[in-house]
mmCIF file of C-alpha atoms in Angstrom:
data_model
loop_
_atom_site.group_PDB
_atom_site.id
_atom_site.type_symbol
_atom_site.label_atom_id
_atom_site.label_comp_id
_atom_site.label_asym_id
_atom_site.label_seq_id
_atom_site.Cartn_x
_atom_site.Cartn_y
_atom_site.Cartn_z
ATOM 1 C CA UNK A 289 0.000 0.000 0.000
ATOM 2 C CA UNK A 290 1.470 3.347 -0.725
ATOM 3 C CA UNK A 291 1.711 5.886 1.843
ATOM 4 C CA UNK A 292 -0.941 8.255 0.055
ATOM 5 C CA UNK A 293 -3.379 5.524 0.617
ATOM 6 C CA UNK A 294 -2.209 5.001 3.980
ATOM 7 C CA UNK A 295 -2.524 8.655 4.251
ATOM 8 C CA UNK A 296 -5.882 8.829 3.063
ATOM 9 C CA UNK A 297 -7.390 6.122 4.810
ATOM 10 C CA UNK A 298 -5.947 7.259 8.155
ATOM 11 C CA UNK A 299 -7.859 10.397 7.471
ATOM 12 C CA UNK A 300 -10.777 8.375 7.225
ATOM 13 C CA UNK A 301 -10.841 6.482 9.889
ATOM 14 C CA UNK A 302 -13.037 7.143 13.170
ATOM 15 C CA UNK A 303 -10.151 7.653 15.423
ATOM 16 C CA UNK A 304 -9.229 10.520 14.524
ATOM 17 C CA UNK A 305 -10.282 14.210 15.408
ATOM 18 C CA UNK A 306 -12.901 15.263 14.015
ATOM 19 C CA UNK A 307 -11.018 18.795 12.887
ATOM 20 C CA UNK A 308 -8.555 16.966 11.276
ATOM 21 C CA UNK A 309 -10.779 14.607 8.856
ATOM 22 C CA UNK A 310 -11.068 15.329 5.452
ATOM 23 C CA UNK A 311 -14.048 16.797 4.583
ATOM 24 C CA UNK A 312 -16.510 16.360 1.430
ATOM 25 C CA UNK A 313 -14.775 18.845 -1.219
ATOM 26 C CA UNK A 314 -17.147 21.772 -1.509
ATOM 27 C CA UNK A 315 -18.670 21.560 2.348
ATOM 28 C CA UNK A 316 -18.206 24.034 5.075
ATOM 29 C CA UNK A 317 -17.541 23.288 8.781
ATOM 30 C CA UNK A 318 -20.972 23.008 9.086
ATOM 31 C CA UNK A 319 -21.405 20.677 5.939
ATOM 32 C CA UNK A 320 -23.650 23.085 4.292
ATOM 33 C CA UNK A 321 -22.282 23.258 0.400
ATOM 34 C CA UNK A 322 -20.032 25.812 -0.139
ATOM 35 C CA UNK A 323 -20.909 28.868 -2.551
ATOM 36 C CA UNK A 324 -17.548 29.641 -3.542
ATOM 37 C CA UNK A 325 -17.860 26.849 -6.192
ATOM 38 C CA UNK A 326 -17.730 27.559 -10.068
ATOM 39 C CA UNK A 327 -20.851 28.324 -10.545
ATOM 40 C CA UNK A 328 -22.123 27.127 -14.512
ATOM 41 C CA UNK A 329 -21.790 29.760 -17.192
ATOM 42 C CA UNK A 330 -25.159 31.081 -18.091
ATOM 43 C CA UNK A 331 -27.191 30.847 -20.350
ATOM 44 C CA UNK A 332 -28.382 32.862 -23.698
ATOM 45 C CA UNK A 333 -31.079 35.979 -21.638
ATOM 46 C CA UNK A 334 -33.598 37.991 -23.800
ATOM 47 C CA UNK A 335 -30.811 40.384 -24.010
ATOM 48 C CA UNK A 336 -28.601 38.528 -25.470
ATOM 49 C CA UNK A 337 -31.346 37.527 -27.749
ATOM 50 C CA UNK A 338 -32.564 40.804 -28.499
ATOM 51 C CA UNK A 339 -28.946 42.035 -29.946
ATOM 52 C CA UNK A 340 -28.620 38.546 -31.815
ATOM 53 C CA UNK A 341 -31.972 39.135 -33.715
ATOM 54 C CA UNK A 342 -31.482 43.279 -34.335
ATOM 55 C CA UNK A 343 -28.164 42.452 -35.340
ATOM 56 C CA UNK A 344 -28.736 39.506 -37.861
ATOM 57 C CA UNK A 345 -30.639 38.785 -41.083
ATOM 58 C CA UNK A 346 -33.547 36.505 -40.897
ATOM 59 C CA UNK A 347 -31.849 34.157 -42.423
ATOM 60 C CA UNK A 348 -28.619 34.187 -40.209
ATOM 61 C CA UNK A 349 -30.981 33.786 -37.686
ATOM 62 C CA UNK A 350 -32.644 30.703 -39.176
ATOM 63 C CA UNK A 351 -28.852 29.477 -38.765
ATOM 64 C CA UNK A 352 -27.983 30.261 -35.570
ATOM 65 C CA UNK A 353 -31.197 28.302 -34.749
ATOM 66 C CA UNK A 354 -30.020 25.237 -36.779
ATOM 67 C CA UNK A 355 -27.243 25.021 -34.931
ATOM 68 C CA UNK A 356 -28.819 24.968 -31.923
ATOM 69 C CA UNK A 357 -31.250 22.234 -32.797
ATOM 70 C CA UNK A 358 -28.263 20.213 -34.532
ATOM 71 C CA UNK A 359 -25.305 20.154 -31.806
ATOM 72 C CA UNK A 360 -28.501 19.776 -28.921
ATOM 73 C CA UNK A 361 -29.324 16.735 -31.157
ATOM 74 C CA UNK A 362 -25.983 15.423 -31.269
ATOM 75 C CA UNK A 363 -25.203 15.866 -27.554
ATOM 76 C CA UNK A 364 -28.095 13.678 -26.968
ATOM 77 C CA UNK A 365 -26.968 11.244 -29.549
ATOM 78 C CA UNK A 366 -23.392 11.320 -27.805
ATOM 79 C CA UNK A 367 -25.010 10.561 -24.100
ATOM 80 C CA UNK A 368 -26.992 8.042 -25.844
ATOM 81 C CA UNK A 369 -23.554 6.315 -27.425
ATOM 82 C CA UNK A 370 -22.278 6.549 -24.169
ATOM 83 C CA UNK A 371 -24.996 4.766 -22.254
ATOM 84 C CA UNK A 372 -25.229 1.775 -24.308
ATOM 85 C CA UNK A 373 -20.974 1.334 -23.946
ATOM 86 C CA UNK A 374 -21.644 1.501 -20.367
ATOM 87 C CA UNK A 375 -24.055 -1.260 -20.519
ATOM 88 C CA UNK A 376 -22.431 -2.916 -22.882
ATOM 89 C CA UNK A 377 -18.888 -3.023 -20.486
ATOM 90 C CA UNK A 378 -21.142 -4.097 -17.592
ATOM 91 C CA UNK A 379 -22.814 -7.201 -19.313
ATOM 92 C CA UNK A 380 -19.431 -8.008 -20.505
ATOM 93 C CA UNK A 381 -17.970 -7.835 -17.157
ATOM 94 C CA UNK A 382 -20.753 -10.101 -15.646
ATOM 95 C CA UNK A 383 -20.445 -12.194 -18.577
ATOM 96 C CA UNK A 384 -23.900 -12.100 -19.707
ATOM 97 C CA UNK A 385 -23.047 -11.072 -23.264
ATOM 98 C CA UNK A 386 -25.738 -13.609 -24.384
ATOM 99 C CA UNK A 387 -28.086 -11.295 -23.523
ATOM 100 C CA UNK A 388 -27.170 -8.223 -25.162
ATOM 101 C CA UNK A 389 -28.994 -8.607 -28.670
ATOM 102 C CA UNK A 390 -32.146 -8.769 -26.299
ATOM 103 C CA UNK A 391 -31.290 -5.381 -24.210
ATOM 104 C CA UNK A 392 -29.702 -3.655 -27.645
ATOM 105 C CA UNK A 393 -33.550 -4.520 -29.175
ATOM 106 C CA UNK A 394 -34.657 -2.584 -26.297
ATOM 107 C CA UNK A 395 -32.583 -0.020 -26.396
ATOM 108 C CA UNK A 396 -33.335 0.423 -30.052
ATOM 109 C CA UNK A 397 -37.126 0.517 -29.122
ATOM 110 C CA UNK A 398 -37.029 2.686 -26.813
ATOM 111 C CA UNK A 399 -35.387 5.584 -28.682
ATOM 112 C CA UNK A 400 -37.988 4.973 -32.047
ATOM 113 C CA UNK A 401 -40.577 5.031 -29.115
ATOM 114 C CA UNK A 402 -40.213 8.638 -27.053
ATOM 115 C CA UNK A 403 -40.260 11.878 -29.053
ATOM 116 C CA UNK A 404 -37.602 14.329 -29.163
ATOM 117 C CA UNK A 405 -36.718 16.615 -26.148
ATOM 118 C CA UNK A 406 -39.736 19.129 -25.333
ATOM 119 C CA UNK A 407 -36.624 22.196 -25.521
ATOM 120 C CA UNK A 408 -35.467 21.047 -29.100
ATOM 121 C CA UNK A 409 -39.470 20.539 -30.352
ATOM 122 C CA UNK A 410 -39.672 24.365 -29.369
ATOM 123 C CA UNK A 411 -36.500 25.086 -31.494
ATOM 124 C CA UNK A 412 -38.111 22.980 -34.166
ATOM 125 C CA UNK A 413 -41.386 24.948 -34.317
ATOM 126 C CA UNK A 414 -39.832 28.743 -33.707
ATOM 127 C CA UNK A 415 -37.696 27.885 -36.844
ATOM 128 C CA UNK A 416 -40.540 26.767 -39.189
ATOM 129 C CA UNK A 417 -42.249 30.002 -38.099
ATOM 130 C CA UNK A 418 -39.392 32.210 -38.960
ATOM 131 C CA UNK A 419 -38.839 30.270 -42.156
ATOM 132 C CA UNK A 420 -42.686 30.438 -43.384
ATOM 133 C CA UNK A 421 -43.175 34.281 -41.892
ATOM 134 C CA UNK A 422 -39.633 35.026 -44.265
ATOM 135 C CA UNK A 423 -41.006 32.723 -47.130
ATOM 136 C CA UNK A 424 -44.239 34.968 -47.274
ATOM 137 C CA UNK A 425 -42.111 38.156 -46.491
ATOM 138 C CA UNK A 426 -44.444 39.066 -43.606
ATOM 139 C CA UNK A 427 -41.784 39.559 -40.651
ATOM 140 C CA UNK A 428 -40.503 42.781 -40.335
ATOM 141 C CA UNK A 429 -37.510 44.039 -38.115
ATOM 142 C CA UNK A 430 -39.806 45.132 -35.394
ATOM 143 C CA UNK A 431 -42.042 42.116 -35.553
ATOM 144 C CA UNK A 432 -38.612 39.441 -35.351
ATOM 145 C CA UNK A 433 -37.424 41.269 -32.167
ATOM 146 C CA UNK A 434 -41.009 40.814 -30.422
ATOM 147 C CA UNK A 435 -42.092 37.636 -31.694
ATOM 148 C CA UNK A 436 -39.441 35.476 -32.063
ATOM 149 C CA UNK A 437 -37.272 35.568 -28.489
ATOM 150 C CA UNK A 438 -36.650 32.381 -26.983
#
């Protein structure tokens, strides 16, 4: 055993002070979660939205909303990929490989089955209204900034 295990699990272990225990990172003294923390970036505001839609064309807009549908698609495919590689290594690791045409079925079911995310069926429909209101050359600059936020 090394002596950063040893280290560790000395740490650990009940006989020691409390004060000197290592503590849950991102806990206080009084194990309430600590606020100093990255916090996650946030995200796109109606501000933000505003200036993207008075400064863009329609149709750079119709892009930057393609995207958005696209790479949320593919992040979902990704977690997807990486869900059935984690079952996968776990039936192969309890050797019951036999049954993984069965749970792969499933698996393939069960993503024809549910629709697509509720957030990326929004992006969907916004989009085909920008597109048809352009197409008919009925959206104005005024009427994209109201309408059209997220």
């Amino acid at each position: 055993m090394s002596s950063g295990r040893k280290k560790n699990k000395e740490l650990a272990s009940e006989n020691f002070p409390e004060e000197k225990r290592r503590r849950h990172q991102g806990t206080s003294d009084t194990g309430e979660a600590s606020t100093s923390k990255k916090q996650p970036k946030p995200k796109r505001t109606e501000k933000h939205l505003k200036e993207l839609i008075e400064r863009k064309s329609v149709a750079e807009i119709v892009k930057v909303f393609r995207d958005q549908i696209n790479r949320r698609m593919k992040n979902d495919k990704m977690a997807d990929m990486e869900a059935v590689i984690l079952v996968v290594k776990m039936m192969m690791a309890k050797n019951a490989s036999h049954y993984l045409p069965e749970v792969l079925g499933a698996l393939k079911q069960v993503n024809t089955q549910w629709p697509v995310r509720s957030d990326i069926d929004a992006l969907k429909q916004k989009l085909q209204e920008i597109e048809s209101s352009y197409k008919n050359k009925v959206l104005t600059m005024m009427g994209r900034s109201r309408d059209y936020l997220i």
